[in-house]
PDB file of C-alpha atoms in Angstrom:
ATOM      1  CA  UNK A   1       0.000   0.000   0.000  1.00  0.00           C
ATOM      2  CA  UNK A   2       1.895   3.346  -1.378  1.00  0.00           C
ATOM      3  CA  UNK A   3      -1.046   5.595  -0.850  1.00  0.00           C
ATOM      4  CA  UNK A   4      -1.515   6.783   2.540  1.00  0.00           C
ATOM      5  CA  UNK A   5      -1.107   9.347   5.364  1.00  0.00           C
ATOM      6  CA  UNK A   6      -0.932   8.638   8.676  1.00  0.00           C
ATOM      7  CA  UNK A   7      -2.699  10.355  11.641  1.00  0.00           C
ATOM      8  CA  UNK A   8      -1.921  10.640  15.100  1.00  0.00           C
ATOM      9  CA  UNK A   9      -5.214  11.531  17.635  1.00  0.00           C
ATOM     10  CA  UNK A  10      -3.733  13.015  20.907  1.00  0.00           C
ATOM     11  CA  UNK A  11      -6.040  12.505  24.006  1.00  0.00           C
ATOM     12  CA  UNK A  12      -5.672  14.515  27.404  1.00  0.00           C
ATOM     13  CA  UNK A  13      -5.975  11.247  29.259  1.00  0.00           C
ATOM     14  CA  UNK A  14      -4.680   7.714  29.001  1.00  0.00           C
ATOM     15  CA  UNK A  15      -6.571   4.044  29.265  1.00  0.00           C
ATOM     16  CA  UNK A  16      -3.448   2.810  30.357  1.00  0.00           C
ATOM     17  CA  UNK A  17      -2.868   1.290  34.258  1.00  0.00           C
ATOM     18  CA  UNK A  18      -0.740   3.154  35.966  1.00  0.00           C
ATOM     19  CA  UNK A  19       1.906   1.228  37.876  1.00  0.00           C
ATOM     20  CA  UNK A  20       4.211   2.469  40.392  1.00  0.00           C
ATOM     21  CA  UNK A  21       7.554   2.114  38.187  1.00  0.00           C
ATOM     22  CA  UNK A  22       5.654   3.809  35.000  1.00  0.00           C
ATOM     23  CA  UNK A  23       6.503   7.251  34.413  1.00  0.00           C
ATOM     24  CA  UNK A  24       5.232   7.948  30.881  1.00  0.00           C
ATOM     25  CA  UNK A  25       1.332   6.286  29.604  1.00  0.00           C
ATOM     26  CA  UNK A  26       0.493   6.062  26.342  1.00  0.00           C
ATOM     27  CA  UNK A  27      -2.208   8.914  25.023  1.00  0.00           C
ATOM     28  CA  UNK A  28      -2.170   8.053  21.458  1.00  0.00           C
ATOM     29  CA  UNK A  29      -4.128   6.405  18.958  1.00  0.00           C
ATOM     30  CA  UNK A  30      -2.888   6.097  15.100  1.00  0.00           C
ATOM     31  CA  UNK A  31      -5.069   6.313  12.211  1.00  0.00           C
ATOM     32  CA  UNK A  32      -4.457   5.375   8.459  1.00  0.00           C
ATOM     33  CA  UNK A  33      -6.136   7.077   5.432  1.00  0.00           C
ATOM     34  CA  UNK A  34      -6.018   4.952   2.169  1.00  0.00           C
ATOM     35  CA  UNK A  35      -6.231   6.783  -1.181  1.00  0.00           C
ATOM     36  CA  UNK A  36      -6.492   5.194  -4.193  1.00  0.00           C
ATOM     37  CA  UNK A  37      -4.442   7.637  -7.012  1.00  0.00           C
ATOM     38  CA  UNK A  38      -4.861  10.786  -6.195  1.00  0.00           C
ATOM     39  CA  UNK A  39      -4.805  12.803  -2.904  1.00  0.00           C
ATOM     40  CA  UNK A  40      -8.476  12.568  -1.101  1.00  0.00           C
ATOM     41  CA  UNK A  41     -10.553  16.247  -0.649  1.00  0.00           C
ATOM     42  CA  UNK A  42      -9.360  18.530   2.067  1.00  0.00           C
ATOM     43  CA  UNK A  43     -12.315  20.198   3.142  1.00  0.00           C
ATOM     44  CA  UNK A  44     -10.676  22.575   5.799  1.00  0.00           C
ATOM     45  CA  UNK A  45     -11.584  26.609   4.734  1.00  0.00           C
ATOM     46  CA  UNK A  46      -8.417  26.806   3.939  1.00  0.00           C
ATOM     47  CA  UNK A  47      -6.753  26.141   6.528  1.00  0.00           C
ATOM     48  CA  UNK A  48      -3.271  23.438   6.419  1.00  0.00           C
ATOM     49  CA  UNK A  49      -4.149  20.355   8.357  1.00  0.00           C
ATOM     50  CA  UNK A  50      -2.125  18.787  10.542  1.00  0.00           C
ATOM     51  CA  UNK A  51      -1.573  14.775  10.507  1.00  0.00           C
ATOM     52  CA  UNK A  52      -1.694  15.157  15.024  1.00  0.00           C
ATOM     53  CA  UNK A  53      -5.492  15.746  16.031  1.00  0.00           C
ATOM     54  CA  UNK A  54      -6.586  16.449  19.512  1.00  0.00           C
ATOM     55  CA  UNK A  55      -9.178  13.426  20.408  1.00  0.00           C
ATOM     56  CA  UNK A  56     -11.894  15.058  22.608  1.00  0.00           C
ATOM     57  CA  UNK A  57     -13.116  12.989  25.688  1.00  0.00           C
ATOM     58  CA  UNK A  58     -16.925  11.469  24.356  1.00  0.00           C
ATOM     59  CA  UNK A  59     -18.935  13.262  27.535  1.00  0.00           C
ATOM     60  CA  UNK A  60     -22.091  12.939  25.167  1.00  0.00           C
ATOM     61  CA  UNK A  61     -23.044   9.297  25.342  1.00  0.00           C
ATOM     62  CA  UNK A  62     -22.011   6.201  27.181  1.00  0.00           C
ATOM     63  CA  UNK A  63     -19.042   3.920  25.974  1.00  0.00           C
ATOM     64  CA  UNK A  64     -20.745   0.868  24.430  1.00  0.00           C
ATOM     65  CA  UNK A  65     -17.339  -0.587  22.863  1.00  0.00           C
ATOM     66  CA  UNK A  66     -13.862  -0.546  24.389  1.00  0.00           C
ATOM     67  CA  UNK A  67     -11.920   1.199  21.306  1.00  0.00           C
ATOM     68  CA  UNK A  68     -15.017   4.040  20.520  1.00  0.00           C
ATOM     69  CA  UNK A  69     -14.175   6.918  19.273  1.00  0.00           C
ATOM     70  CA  UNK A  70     -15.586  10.223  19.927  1.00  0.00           C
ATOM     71  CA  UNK A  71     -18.443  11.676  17.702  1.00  0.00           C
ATOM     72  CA  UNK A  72     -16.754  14.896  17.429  1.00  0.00           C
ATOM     73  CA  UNK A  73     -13.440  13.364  16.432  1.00  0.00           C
ATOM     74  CA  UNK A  74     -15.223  11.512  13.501  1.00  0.00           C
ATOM     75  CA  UNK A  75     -17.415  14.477  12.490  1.00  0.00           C
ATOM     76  CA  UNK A  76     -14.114  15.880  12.099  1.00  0.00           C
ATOM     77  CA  UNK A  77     -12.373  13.727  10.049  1.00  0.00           C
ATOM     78  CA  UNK A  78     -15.672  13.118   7.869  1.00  0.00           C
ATOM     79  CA  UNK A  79     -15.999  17.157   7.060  1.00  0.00           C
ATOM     80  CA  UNK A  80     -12.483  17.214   6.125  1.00  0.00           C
ATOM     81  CA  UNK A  81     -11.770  14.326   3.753  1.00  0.00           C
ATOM     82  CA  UNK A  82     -15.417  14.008   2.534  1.00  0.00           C
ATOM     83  CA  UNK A  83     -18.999  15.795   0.924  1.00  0.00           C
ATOM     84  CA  UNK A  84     -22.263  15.899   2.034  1.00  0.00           C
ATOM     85  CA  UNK A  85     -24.128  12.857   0.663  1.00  0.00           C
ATOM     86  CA  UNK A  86     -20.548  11.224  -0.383  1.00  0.00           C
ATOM     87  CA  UNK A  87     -20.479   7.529   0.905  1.00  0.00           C
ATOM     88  CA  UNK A  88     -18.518   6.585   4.731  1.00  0.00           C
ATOM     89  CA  UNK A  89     -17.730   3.121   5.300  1.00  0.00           C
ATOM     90  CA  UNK A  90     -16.784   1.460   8.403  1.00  0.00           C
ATOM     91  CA  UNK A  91     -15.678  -2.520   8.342  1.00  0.00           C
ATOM     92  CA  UNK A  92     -15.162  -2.412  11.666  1.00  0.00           C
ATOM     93  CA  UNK A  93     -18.650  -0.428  12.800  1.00  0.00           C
ATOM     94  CA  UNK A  94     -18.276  -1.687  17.046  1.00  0.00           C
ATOM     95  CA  UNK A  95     -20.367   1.074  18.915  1.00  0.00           C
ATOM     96  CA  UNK A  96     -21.868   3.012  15.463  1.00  0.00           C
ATOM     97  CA  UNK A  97     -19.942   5.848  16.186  1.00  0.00           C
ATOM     98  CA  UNK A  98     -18.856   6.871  12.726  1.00  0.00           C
ATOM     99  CA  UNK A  99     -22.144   6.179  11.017  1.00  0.00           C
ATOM    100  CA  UNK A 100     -23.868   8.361  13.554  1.00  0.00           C
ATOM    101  CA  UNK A 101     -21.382  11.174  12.541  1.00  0.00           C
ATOM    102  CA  UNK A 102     -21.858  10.478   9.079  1.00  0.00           C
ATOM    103  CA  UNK A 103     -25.319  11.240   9.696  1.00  0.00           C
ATOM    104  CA  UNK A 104     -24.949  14.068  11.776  1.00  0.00           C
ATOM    105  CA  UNK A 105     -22.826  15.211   8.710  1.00  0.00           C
ATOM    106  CA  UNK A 106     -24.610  14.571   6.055  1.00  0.00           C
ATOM    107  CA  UNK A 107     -23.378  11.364   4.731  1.00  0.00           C
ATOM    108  CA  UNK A 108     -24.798   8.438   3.854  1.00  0.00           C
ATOM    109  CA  UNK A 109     -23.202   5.374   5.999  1.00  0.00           C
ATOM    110  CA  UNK A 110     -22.413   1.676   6.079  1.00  0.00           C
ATOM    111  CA  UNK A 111     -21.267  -0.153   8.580  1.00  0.00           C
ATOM    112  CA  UNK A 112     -20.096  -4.229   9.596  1.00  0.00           C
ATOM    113  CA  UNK A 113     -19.722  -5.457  13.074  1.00  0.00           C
ATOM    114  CA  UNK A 114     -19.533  -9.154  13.510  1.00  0.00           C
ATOM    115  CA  UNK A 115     -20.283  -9.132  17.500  1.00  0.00           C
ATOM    116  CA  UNK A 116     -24.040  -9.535  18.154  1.00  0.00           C
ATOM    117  CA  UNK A 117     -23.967  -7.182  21.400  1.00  0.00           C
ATOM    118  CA  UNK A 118     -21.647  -4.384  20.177  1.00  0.00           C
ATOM    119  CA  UNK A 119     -24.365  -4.863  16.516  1.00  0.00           C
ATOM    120  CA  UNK A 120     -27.491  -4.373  19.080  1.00  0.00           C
ATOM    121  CA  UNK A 121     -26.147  -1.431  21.048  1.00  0.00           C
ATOM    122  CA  UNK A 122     -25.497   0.372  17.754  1.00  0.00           C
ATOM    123  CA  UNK A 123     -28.043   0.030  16.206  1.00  0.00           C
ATOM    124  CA  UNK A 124     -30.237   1.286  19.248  1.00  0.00           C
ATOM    125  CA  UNK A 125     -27.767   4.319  19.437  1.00  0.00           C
ATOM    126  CA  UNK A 126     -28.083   4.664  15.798  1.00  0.00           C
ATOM    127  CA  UNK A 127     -32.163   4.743  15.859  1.00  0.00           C
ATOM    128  CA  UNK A 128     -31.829   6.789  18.902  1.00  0.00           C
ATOM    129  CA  UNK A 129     -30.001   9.821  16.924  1.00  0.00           C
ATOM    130  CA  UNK A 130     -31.957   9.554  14.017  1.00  0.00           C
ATOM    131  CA  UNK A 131     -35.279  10.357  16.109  1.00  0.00           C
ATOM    132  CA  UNK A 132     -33.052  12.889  18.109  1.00  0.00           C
ATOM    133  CA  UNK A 133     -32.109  14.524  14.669  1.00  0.00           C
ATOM    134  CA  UNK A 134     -35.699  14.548  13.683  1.00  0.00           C
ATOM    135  CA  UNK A 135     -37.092  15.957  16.871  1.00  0.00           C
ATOM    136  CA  UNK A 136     -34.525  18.620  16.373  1.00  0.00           C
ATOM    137  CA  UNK A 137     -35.924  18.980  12.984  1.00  0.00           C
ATOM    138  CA  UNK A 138     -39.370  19.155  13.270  1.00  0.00           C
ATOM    139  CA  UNK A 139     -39.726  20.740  16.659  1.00  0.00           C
ATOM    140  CA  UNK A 140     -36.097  22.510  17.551  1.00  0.00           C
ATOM    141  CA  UNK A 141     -35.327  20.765  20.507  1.00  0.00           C
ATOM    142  CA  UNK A 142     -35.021  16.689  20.699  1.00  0.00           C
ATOM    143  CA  UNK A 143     -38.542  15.989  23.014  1.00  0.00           C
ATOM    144  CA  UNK A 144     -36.758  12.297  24.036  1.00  0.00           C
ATOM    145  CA  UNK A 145     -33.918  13.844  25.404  1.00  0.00           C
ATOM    146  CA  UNK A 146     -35.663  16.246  26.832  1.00  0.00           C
ATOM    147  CA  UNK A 147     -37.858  13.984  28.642  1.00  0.00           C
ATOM    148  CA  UNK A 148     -35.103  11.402  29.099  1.00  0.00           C
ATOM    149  CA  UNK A 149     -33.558  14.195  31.598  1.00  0.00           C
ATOM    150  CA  UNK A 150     -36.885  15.113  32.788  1.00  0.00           C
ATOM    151  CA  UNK A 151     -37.351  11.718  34.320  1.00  0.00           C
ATOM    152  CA  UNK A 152     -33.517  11.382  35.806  1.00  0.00           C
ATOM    153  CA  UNK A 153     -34.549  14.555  37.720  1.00  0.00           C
ATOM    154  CA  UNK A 154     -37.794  12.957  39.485  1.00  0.00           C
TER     155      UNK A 154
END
């Protein structure tokens, strides 16, 4: 594989057990995007891109699958190297993340998980934004979660 440039996401925080002999932790993940002749779009206003992206800490929704990446992260990388109603595909779909900020972007999505679990949770999350995005839509706030916080208060 000639075509590719690699990306570095820098988190504020590491997964990694501290021990009491380990003085530095690990706080990156390392991404590869695959072109096939040419150079893929930069969508950035016109501003240079850097190949180290800070990975903000997902506060939004709860961590269905151990290696799920932030929403924001992926809406991102999906504005940059893509169009709205271009094509994202994710072989390795776990929590649904990237489809649901395909959607959130514009994008059509499609996405393979082989685990029945991490498949279930996903697609719940996935249905879950959809309606949110609708609500949003059609009303200008999202009624579930509205509701959904309305009943955590009482």
């Amino acid at each position: 594989l000639n075509n590719y440039i690699n990306l570095v996401f820098r988190k504020n925080f590491s997964a990694q057990v501290l021990k009491a002999n380990m003085k530095i932790v690990g706080n990156c993940e390392y991404g590869l995007i695959f072109y096939r002749d040419k150079l893929p779009k930069f969508r950035n206003n016109g501003k240079m891109i850097f190949n180290c992206i800070d990975w903000p800490r997902e506060t939004e929704h709860e961590k269905i699958h151990p290696t799920q990446k932030p929403v924001k992260l992926l809406e991102t990388l999906i504005q940059i190297f893509t169009d709205p109603g271009d094509v994202v595909i994710d072989p390795v779909a776990g929590s649904g993340s990237t489809l649901i900020a395909a959607e959130n972007t514009g994008r059509k999505s499609h996405g393979f998980e082989i685990k029945k679990d991490f498949h279930s949770m996903a697609c719940k999350w996935i249905e879950e934004n959809k309606l949110k995005r609708k609500e949003i839509k059609e009303f200008g706030y999202a009624k579930t979660e509205l509701n959904k916080a309305h009943a955590t208060l009482f």
